[in-house]
Amino acid sequence: MWVVFLAVIRRDLMLAFRRRADVLTTLFFFLMVVSLFPLGVGPERELLRTMAPGILWVAALLASMLSLGRLFALDHADGTLEPMLLAPEPLTVIVAGKVLAHWLVSGLPLVALAPLLALQFDLPPDAIGVLLASLLLGTPTLSLIGGVGAALTLGLRGGGVLLALLVLPLYIPVLIFGAGAVVAQSAGLASSAHLQLLGGVLAAACALTPWATAAALHIALD
């Protein structure tokens, strides 16, 4: 199963690098959304610091959603998804590999770019560190939950809108805890409680969502 898991990750990463425009679209969307807010609200330092956690987290959430529709759609279109479902290896292993590859392509670059963009909002270094930690815990959860929505809407007309309606309510706790950790740190309070809650949500998502995604794929292809 470990060999299959690594093979799925390698395959999806190779396909993503062949479609670099899709990866760059996610990064440019995140960059443009975050960069436009300081230009729109003005140079007031305290206002920018107050708005920064929510802006960065909402932008990362929306950017991660841009690529969710491609998580299983391309495999479904070229016919490779059916052999995956019929493979002797557990489908949950294949799903976990695809979700991890999705995060490496669309989530990890956002995490790496966020501290640089946070400088536009004059966030202190300790708040930037908490922002980085919250995104490292939160963005994998977004990919895991989004995988369930992508599987449920696979092959449906207007699936992108339905996908957003399905996953956005489930993203709200991640958004609240992630942005709340940075807000607490900026206010001089402890951010550990928010980060621990994010870690708990990530652990629950790792345990439950691969099974739910595999079941949703079986339903979508039946």
PDB file of C-alpha atoms in Angstrom, residues 30-57 59 114-124 127-128 131 182 186:
ATOM      1  CA  PHE A  30      -3.913  34.350  -3.836  1.00  0.00           C
ATOM      2  CA  LEU A  31      -1.291  36.994  -4.557  1.00  0.00           C
ATOM      3  CA  MET A  32      -3.694  39.413  -6.246  1.00  0.00           C
ATOM      4  CA  VAL A  33      -6.479  39.110  -3.663  1.00  0.00           C
ATOM      5  CA  VAL A  34      -4.133  39.692  -0.723  1.00  0.00           C
ATOM      6  CA  SER A  35      -2.192  42.494  -2.422  1.00  0.00           C
ATOM      7  CA  LEU A  36      -5.250  44.482  -3.488  1.00  0.00           C
ATOM      8  CA  PHE A  37      -6.600  44.954   0.034  1.00  0.00           C
ATOM      9  CA  PRO A  38      -3.774  47.217   1.293  1.00  0.00           C
ATOM     10  CA  LEU A  39      -4.197  49.355  -1.828  1.00  0.00           C
ATOM     11  CA  GLY A  40      -7.939  49.607  -1.264  1.00  0.00           C
ATOM     12  CA  VAL A  41      -8.107  50.342   2.477  1.00  0.00           C
ATOM     13  CA  GLY A  42      -5.118  52.691   2.711  1.00  0.00           C
ATOM     14  CA  PRO A  43      -1.846  52.716   4.653  1.00  0.00           C
ATOM     15  CA  GLU A  44      -3.261  52.817   8.191  1.00  0.00           C
ATOM     16  CA  ARG A  45      -1.057  50.412  10.118  1.00  0.00           C
ATOM     17  CA  GLU A  46      -3.479  49.381  12.848  1.00  0.00           C
ATOM     18  CA  LEU A  47      -6.303  48.803  10.374  1.00  0.00           C
ATOM     19  CA  LEU A  48      -4.090  46.631   8.191  1.00  0.00           C
ATOM     20  CA  ARG A  49      -2.918  44.591  11.175  1.00  0.00           C
ATOM     21  CA  THR A  50      -6.504  44.046  12.273  1.00  0.00           C
ATOM     22  CA  MET A  51      -7.657  42.929   8.829  1.00  0.00           C
ATOM     23  CA  ALA A  52      -4.618  40.813   7.929  1.00  0.00           C
ATOM     24  CA  PRO A  53      -5.568  37.453   9.524  1.00  0.00           C
ATOM     25  CA  GLY A  54      -9.030  37.361   7.982  1.00  0.00           C
ATOM     26  CA  ILE A  55      -7.843  38.534   4.555  1.00  0.00           C
ATOM     27  CA  LEU A  56      -4.979  36.058   4.338  1.00  0.00           C
ATOM     28  CA  TRP A  57      -7.078  33.140   5.510  1.00  0.00           C
ATOM     29  CA  ALA A  59      -7.773  34.327   0.283  1.00  0.00           C
ATOM     30  CA  ALA A 114       1.778  33.837   3.004  1.00  0.00           C
ATOM     31  CA  PRO A 115       4.601  35.132   5.290  1.00  0.00           C
ATOM     32  CA  LEU A 116       5.889  37.369   2.496  1.00  0.00           C
ATOM     33  CA  LEU A 117       2.424  38.758   1.808  1.00  0.00           C
ATOM     34  CA  ALA A 118       1.859  39.293   5.529  1.00  0.00           C
ATOM     35  CA  LEU A 119       4.625  41.906   5.477  1.00  0.00           C
ATOM     36  CA  GLN A 120       2.291  44.150   3.460  1.00  0.00           C
ATOM     37  CA  PHE A 121       0.034  44.307   6.530  1.00  0.00           C
ATOM     38  CA  ASP A 122       2.914  45.057   8.929  1.00  0.00           C
ATOM     39  CA  LEU A 123       2.260  41.945  10.989  1.00  0.00           C
ATOM     40  CA  PRO A 124       4.839  41.395  13.740  1.00  0.00           C
ATOM     41  CA  ALA A 127       2.124  36.799  14.410  1.00  0.00           C
ATOM     42  CA  ILE A 128       3.643  35.765  11.080  1.00  0.00           C
ATOM     43  CA  LEU A 131       0.042  32.480  10.643  1.00  0.00           C
ATOM     44  CA  VAL A 182      -3.256  35.057  14.431  1.00  0.00           C
ATOM     45  CA  SER A 186      -1.411  39.922  17.618  1.00  0.00           C
TER      46      SER A 186
END
